[in-house]
Coordinates of C-alpha atoms in Angstrom, one line a residue:
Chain A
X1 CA -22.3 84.8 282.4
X2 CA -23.8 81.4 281.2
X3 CA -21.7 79.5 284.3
X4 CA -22.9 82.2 286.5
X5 CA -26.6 81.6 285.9
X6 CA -26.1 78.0 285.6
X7 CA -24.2 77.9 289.0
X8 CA -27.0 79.9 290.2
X9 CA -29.6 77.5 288.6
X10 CA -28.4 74.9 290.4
X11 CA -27.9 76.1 293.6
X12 CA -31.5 77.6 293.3
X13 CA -33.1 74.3 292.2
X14 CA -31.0 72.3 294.5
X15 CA -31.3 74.5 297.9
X16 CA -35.3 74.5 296.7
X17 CA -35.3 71.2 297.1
X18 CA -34.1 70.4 299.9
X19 CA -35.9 73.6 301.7
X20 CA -39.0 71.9 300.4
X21 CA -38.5 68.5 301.3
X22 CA -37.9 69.4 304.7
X23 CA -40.3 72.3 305.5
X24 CA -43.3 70.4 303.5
X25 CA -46.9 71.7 305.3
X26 CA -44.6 72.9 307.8
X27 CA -47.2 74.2 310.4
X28 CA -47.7 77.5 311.5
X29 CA -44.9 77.9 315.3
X30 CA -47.6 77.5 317.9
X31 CA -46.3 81.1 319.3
X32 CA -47.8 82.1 315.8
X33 CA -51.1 80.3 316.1
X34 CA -51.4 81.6 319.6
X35 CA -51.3 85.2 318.6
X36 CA -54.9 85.3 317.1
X37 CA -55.2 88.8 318.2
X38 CA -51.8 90.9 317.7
X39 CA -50.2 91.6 314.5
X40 CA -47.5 88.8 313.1
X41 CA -44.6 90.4 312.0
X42 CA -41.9 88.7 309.6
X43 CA -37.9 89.3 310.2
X44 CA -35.9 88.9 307.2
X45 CA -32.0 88.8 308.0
X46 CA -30.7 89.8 304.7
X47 CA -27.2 87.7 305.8
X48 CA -28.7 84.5 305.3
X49 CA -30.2 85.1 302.0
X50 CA -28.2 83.6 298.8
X51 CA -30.8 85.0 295.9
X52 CA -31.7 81.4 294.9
X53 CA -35.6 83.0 294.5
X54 CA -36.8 79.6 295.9
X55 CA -39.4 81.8 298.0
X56 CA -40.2 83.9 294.6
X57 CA -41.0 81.0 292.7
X58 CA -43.1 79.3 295.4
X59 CA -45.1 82.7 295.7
X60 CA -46.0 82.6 292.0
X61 CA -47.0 78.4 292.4
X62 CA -48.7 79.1 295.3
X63 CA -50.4 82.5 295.0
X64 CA -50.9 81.2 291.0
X65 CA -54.9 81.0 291.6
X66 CA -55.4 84.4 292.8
X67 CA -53.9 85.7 289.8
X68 CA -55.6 88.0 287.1
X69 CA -57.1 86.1 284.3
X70 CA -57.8 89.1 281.8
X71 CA -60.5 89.5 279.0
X72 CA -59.0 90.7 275.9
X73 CA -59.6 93.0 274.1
X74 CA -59.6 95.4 276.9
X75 CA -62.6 97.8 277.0
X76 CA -61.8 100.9 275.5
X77 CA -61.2 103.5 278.1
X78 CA -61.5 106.9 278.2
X79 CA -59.8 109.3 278.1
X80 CA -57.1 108.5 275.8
X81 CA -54.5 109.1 278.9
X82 CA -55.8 106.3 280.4
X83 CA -53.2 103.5 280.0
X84 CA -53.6 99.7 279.5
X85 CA -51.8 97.9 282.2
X86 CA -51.0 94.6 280.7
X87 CA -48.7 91.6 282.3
X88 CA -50.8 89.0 281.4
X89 CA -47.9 88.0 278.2
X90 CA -45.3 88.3 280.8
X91 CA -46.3 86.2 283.6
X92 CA -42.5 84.6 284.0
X93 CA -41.2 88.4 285.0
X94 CA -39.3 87.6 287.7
X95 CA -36.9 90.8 288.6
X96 CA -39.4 93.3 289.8
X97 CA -43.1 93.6 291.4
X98 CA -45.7 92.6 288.6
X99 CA -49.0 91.2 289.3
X100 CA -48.0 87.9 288.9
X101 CA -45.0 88.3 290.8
X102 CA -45.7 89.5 294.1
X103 CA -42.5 88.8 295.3
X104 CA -38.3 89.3 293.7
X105 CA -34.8 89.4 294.8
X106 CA -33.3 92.9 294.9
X107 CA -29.4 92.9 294.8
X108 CA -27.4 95.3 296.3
X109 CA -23.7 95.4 295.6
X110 CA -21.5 97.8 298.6
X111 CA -17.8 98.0 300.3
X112 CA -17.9 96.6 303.3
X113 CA -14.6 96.3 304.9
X114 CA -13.2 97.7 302.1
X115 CA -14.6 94.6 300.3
X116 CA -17.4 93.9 297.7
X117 CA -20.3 92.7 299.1
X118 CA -23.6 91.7 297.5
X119 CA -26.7 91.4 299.2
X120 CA -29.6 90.2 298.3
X121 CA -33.0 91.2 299.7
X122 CA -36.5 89.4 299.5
X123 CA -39.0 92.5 298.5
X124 CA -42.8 92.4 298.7
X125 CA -45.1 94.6 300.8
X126 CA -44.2 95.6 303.8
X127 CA -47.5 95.4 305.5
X128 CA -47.7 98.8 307.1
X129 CA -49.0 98.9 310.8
X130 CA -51.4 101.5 309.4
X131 CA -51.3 101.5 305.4
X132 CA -52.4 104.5 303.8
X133 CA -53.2 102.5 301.1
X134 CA -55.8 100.5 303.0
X135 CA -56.7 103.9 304.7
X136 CA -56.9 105.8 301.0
X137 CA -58.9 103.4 298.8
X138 CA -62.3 104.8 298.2
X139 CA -63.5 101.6 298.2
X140 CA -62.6 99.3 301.4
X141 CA -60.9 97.3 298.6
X142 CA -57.5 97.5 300.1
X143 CA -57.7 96.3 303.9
X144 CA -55.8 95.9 307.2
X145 CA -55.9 92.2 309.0
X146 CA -56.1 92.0 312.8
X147 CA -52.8 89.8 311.9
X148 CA -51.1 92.8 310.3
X149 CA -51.6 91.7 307.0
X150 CA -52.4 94.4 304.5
X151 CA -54.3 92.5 301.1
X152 CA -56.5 93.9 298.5
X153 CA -59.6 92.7 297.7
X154 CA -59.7 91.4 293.9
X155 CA -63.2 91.0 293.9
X156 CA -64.2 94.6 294.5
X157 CA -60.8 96.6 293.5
X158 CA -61.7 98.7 290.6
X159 CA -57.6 99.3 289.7
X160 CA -57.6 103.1 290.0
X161 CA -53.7 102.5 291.5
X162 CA -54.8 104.9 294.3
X163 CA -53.0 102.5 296.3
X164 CA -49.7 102.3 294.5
X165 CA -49.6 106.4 294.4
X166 CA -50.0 106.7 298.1
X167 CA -47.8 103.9 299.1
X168 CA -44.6 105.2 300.7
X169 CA -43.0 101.8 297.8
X170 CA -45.7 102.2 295.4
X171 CA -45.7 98.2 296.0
X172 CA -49.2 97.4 294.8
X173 CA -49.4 96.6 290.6
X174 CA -51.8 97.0 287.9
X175 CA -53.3 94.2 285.6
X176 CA -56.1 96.0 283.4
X177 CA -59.0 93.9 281.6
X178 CA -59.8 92.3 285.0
X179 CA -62.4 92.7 287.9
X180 CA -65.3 94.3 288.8
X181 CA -65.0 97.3 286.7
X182 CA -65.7 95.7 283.5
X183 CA -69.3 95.0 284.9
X184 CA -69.8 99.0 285.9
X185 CA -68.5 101.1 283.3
X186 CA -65.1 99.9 282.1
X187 CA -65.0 102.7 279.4
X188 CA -64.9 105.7 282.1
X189 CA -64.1 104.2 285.4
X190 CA -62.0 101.9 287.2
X191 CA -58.9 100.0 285.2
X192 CA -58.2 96.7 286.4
X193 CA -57.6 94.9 289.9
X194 CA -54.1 95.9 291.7
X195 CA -51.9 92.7 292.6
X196 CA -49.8 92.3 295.6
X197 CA -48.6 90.4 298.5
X198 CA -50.9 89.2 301.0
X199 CA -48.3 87.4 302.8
X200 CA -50.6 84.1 302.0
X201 CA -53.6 85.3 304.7
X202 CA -55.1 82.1 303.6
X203 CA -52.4 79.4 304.2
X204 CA -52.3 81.8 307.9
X205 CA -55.8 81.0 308.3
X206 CA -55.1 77.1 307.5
X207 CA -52.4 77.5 310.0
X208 CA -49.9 76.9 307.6
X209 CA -46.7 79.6 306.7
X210 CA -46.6 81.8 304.4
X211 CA -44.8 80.1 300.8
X212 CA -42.0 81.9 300.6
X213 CA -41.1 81.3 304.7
X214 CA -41.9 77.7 304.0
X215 CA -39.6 77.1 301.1
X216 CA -36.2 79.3 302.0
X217 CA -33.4 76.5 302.5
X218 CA -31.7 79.4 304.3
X219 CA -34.4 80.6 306.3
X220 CA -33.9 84.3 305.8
X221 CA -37.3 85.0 306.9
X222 CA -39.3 84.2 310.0
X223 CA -42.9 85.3 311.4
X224 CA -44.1 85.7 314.8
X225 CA -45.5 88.5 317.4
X226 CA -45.0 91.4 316.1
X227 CA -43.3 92.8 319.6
X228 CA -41.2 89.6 319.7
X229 CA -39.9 89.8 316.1
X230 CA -38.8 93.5 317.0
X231 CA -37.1 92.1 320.1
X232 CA -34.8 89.6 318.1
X233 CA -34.3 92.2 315.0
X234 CA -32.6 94.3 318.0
X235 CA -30.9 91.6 319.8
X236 CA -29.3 90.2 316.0
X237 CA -28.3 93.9 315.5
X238 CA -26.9 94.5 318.6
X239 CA -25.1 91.3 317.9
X240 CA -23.2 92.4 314.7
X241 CA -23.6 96.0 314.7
X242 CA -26.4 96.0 312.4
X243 CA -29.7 97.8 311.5
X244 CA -33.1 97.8 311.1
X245 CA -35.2 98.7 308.1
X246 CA -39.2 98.9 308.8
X247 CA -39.2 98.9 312.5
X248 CA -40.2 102.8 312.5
X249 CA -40.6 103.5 308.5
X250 CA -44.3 104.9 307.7
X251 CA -44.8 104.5 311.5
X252 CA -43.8 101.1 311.6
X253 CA -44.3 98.0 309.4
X254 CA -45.0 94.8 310.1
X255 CA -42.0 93.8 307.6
X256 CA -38.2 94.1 309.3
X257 CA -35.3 93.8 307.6
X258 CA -32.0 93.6 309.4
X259 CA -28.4 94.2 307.7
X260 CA -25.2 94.8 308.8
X261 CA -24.5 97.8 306.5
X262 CA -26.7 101.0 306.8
X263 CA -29.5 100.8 304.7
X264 CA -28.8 104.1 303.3
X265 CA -25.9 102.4 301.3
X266 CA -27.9 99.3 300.3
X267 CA -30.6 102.2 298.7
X268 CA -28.2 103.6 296.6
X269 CA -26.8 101.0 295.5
X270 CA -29.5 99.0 294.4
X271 CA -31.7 99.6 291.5
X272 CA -34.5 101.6 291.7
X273 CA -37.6 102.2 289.4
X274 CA -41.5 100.9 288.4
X275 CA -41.7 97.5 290.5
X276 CA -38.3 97.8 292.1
X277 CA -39.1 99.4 295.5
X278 CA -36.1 101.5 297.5
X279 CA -35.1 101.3 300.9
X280 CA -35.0 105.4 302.0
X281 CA -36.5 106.3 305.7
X282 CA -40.1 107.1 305.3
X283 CA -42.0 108.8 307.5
X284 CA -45.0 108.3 309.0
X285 CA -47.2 108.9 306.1
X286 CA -50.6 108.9 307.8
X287 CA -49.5 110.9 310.7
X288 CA -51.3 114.2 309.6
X289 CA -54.9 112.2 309.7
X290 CA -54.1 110.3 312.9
X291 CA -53.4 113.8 314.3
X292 CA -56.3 116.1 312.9
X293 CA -58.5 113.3 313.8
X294 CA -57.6 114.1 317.7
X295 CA -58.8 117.7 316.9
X296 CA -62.3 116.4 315.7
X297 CA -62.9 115.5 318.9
X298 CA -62.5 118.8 320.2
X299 CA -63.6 120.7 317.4
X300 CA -67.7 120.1 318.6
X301 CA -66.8 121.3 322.3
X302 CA -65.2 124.6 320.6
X303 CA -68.6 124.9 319.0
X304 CA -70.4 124.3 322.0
X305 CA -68.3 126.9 323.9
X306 CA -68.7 129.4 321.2
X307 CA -72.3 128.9 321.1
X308 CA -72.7 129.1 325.5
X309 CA -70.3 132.8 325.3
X310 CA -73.0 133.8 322.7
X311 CA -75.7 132.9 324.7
X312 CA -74.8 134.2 327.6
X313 CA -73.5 137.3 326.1
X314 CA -76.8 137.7 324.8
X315 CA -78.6 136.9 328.4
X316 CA -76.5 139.3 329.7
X317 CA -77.0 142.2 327.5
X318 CA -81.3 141.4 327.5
X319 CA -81.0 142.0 331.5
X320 CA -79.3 144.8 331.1
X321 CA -82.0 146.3 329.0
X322 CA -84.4 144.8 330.7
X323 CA -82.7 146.5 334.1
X324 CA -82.7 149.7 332.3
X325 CA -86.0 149.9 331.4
X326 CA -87.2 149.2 334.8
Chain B
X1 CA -102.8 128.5 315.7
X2 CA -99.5 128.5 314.6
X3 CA -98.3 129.6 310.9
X4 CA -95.1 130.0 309.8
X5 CA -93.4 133.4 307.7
X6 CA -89.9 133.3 306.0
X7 CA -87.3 136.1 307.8
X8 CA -84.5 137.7 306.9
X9 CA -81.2 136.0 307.8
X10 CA -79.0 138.4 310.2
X11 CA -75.6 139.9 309.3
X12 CA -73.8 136.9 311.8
X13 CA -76.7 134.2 310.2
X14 CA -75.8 135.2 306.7
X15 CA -72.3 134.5 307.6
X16 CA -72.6 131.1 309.2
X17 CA -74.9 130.0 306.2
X18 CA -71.9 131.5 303.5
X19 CA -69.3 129.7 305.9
X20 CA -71.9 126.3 306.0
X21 CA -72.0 126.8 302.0
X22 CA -68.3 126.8 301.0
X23 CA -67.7 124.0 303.9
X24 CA -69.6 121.9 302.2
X25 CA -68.4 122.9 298.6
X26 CA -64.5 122.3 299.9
X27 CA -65.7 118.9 301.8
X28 CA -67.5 117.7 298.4
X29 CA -64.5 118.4 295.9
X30 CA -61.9 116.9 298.4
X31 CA -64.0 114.3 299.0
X32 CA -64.7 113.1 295.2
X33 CA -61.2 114.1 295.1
X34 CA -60.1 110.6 297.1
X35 CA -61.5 108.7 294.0
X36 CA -58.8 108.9 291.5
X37 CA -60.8 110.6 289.0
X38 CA -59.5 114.5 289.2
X39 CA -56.1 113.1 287.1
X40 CA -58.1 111.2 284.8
X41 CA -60.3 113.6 283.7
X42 CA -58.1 116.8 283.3
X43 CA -58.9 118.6 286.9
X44 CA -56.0 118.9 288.0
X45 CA -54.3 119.7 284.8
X46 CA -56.1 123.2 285.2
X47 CA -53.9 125.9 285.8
X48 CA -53.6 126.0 289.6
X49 CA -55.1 122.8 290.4
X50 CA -52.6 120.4 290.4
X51 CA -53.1 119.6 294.0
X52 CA -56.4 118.5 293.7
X53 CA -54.3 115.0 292.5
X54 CA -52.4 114.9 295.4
X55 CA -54.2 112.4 297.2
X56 CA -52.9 113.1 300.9
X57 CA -53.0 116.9 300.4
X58 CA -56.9 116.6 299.8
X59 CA -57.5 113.8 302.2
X60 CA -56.0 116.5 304.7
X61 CA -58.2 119.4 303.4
X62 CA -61.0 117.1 304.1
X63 CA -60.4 116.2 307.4
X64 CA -60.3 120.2 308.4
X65 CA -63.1 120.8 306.5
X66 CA -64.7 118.0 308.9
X67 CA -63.1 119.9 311.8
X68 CA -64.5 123.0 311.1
X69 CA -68.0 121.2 310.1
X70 CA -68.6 119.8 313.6
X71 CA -67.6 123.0 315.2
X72 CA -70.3 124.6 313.2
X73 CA -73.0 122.2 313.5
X74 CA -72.3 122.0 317.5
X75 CA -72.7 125.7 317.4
X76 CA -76.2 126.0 315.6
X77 CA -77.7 122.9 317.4
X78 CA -76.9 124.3 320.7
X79 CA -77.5 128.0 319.6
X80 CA -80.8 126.8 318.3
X81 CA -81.6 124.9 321.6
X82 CA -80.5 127.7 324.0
X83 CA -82.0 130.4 322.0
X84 CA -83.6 129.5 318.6
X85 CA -86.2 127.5 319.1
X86 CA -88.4 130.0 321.0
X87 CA -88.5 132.0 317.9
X88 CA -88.0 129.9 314.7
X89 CA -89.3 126.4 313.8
X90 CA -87.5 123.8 311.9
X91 CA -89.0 123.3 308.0
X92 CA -89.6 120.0 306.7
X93 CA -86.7 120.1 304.1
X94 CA -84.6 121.2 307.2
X95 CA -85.9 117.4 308.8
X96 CA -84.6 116.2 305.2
X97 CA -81.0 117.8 305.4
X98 CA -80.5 117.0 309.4
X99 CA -81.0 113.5 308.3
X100 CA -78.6 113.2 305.6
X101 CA -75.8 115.8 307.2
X102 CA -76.6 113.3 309.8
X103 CA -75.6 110.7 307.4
X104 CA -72.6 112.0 306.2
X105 CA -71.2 113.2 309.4
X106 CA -71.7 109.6 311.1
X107 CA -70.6 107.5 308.1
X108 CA -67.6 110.2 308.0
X109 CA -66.7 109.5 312.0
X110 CA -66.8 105.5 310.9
X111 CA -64.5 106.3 308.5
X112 CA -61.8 108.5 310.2
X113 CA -62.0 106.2 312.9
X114 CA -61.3 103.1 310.8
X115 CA -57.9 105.2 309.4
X116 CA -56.6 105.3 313.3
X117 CA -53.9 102.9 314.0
X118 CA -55.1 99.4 315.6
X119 CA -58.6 99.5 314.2
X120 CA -59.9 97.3 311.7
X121 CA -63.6 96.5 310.5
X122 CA -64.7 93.8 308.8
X123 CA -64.8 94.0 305.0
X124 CA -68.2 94.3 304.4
X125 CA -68.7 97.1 307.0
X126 CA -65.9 99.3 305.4
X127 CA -67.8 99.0 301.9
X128 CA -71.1 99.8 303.3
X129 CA -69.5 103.2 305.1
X130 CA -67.0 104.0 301.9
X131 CA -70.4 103.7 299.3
X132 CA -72.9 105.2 302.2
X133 CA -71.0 108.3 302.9
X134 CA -70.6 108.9 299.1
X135 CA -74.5 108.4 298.9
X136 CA -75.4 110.1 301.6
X137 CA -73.8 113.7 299.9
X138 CA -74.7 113.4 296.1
X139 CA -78.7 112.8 298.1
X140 CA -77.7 115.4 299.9
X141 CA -76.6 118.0 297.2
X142 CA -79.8 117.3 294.8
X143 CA -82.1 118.0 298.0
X144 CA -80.2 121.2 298.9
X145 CA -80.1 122.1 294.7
X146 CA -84.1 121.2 295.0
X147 CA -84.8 123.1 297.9
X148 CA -83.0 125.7 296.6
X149 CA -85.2 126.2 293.8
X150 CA -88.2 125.7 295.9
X151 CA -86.8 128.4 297.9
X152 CA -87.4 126.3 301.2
X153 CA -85.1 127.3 304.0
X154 CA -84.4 125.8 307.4
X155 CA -86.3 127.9 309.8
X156 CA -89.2 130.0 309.6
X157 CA -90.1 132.3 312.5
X158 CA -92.8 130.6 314.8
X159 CA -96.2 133.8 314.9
X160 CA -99.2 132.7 316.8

């Protein structure tokens, strides 16, 4: 066990290394800059990863300033249900979502050609085409990007984990004795901010990659066009047999894994739980809204029509009285 | 010169006014449902309310309620146009609900419209909508609890 993680330790710090050296302020590809309007899309080709969490620990370094600086003692909330969610004393969590780690290796161990296989897969939000946790909040906290980026708002998020309950991966994490909820009524509303990744909109904005992107010696991961990253997620699959993961879950993310097992088999074999997200088909979650909102635009005209038939039912039957008494 | 008389509500009035009453009821508690407050504070652990915690259940209660809101008003406005008005006058605490239903219903329409696919505001605009459409119904159910009391309908009949 200690040579594994050694071993591991050194590849990790090694392969950082060198992935850092030579993608330093590596600029955003001009196809990326270009694409001011469309959604950006990352691939993640879960061959090439080798678990060295180079990309994990540059998303803690870099995202470090954006993350929650708690007062303590919290407020006391009520009522009693309400639970403290406190990371704040385990800020070097590294194996699952916390709010100081936006981003972890999930390892998946199957048969494939009747040999052992692990994989392991970079996790983090999958930025949603149309996130119904963006769509959910009752507060605009949560919010889509025109560059298909889905990031909450720490400044106005009052940590009622609406978010993490609707989210097909329940990605989004809790850090209580933070944000603008302790200036309102921290006893009665609101808990905290919720933490995830905002796949580094400001280094986007700078023109620069996301960290983890930058840093990966291997590069398993890749951003671009959202159409174009599909396009060569199906020609890499079509190359070895493989499949995609995100393409069509929740109605399509702008996140796509591709794997050249079935993801089915990588779910269940991979460890599940509070801040380890699964890999199951999800459908489209905010189809039902997208749909009925369709019938509001018809609903007034069925009014109108309802109202015309009364009306001229009730023209009708005044001439015919009017007739009669003639 | 004109003076106004309250009237008694017809079988199919009474009706659209009971049907107006419990939209609205339905529309409020699904809508303060989509704050995560019905968990917290033991709603939904009353027997047979468990739903009201299930965020996408009342989110889609909400939207039919909104479905069956704008058939309704689009029914009385243009009832009342065609027919109504030559009759019955609008009251000035009906001016006061027409501009807050107004307010609701718009700030509502921003809001299912920002949940499509491919459309995003700007930050500040979905805040405004999210905290004005919340304000718009609590003003909203004091006036109507007010006029209530004052026993000030919507219409009178017009008598000259």
């Amino acid at each position: 066990m200690a040579n594994e993680i050694s071993r591991r330790l050194f590849i990790k710090g090694g392969l950082a290394a060198i992935g850092t050296v030579g993608a330093s302020s590596l600029p955003l590809p001009a196809t990326v800059r270009g694409a001011t309007q469309g959604a950006l899309a990352t691939l993640i080709d879960i061959r090439k990863c080798i678990g060295c969490e180079a990309c994990v620990e540059a998303c803690q370094e870099v995202n470090e300033p954006k993350f929650p600086e708690p007062e303590k003692p919290f407020p006391k909330m009520y009522p009693s249900r309400v639970k403290v969610s406190d990371w704040s004393d385990e800020r070097d969590v590294m194996d699952r979502l916390t709010p100081y780690n936006w981003l972890f290796i999930q390892e998946a161990t199957v048969t494939v050609n009747g040999e052992e296989q692990t994989f392991t897969i970079p996790r983090r939000c999958m930025h949603c085409q149309n996130p119904p946790c963006a769509d959910l909040c009752p507060w605009g906290a949560a919010r889509k990007l025109k560059n298909g980026i889905t990031r909450i708002d720490a400044d106005i998020c009052l940590g009622g984990s609406k978010c993490k309950a609707v989210c097909p991966w329940h990605i989004p994490e809790r850090q209580t004795g933070v944000g603008l909820y302790m200036d309102i009524l921290p006893a009665f509303a609101g808990n905290g901010v919720m933490y995830k990744c905002d796949r580094c909109y400001d280094r986007l904005e700078q023109g620069e990659l996301p960290a983890c992107i930058e840093v990966c010696p291997e590069n398993v991961q890749k951003i671009g066009p959202r159409d174009e990253i599909i396009k060569e997620a199906h020609a890499i699959a079509k190359e070895i047999n493989g499949h995609i993961y995100g393409e069509k879950e929740n109605g399509g993310t702008n996140t796509i894994y591709v794997s050249p097992v079935p993801f089915e088999e990588l779910n269940k074999a991979m460890e599940k739980g509070p801040g380890k997200p699964h890999m199951k088909p999800v459908e489209d979650s905010m189809a039902h809204a997208d749909n009925l909102a369709k019938a509001m635009v018809i609903a007034p005209l069925a009014g109108a029509v309802a109202a015309l038939g009364k009306f001229y039912k009730f023209t009708k039957n005044d001439n015919g009285s009017e007739e009669s008494r003639k | 010169m004109k003076s106004h008389n309250r009237y008694e509500l017809s079988g199919g009035q009474r009706i659209l006014r009971w049907l107006y009453v419990l939209t609205l009821i339905v529309m409020g508690f699904t809508g303060f449902g989509q704050m995560p407050i019905f968990k917290r504070y033991y709603i939904a652990d009353i027997p047979g309310m468990a739903w009201a915690a299930n965020f996408f259940l009342t989110h889609y209660i909400h939207y039919l309620g909104a479905i069956f809101l704008f058939a309704l008003i689009a029914y009385v406005i243009l009832g009342y146009i065609l027919s109504g008005r030559k009759q019955f006058s609008l009251t000035a605490s009906a001016y006061v609900r027409i501009a807050l239903l107004g307010g609701i219903v718009v700030t509502g329409i921003f809001r299912v419209f920002k949940n499509l696919p491919d459309v995003v505001f700007f930050p500040g605009f979905t805040l405004f909508i999210d905290i004005a459409h919340l304000g718009f119904m609590m003003v909203y159910i004091f006036s109507a609890l007010f006029f209530l009391i004052i026993k000030s309908g919507w219409v009178v009949r017009k008598s000259y």
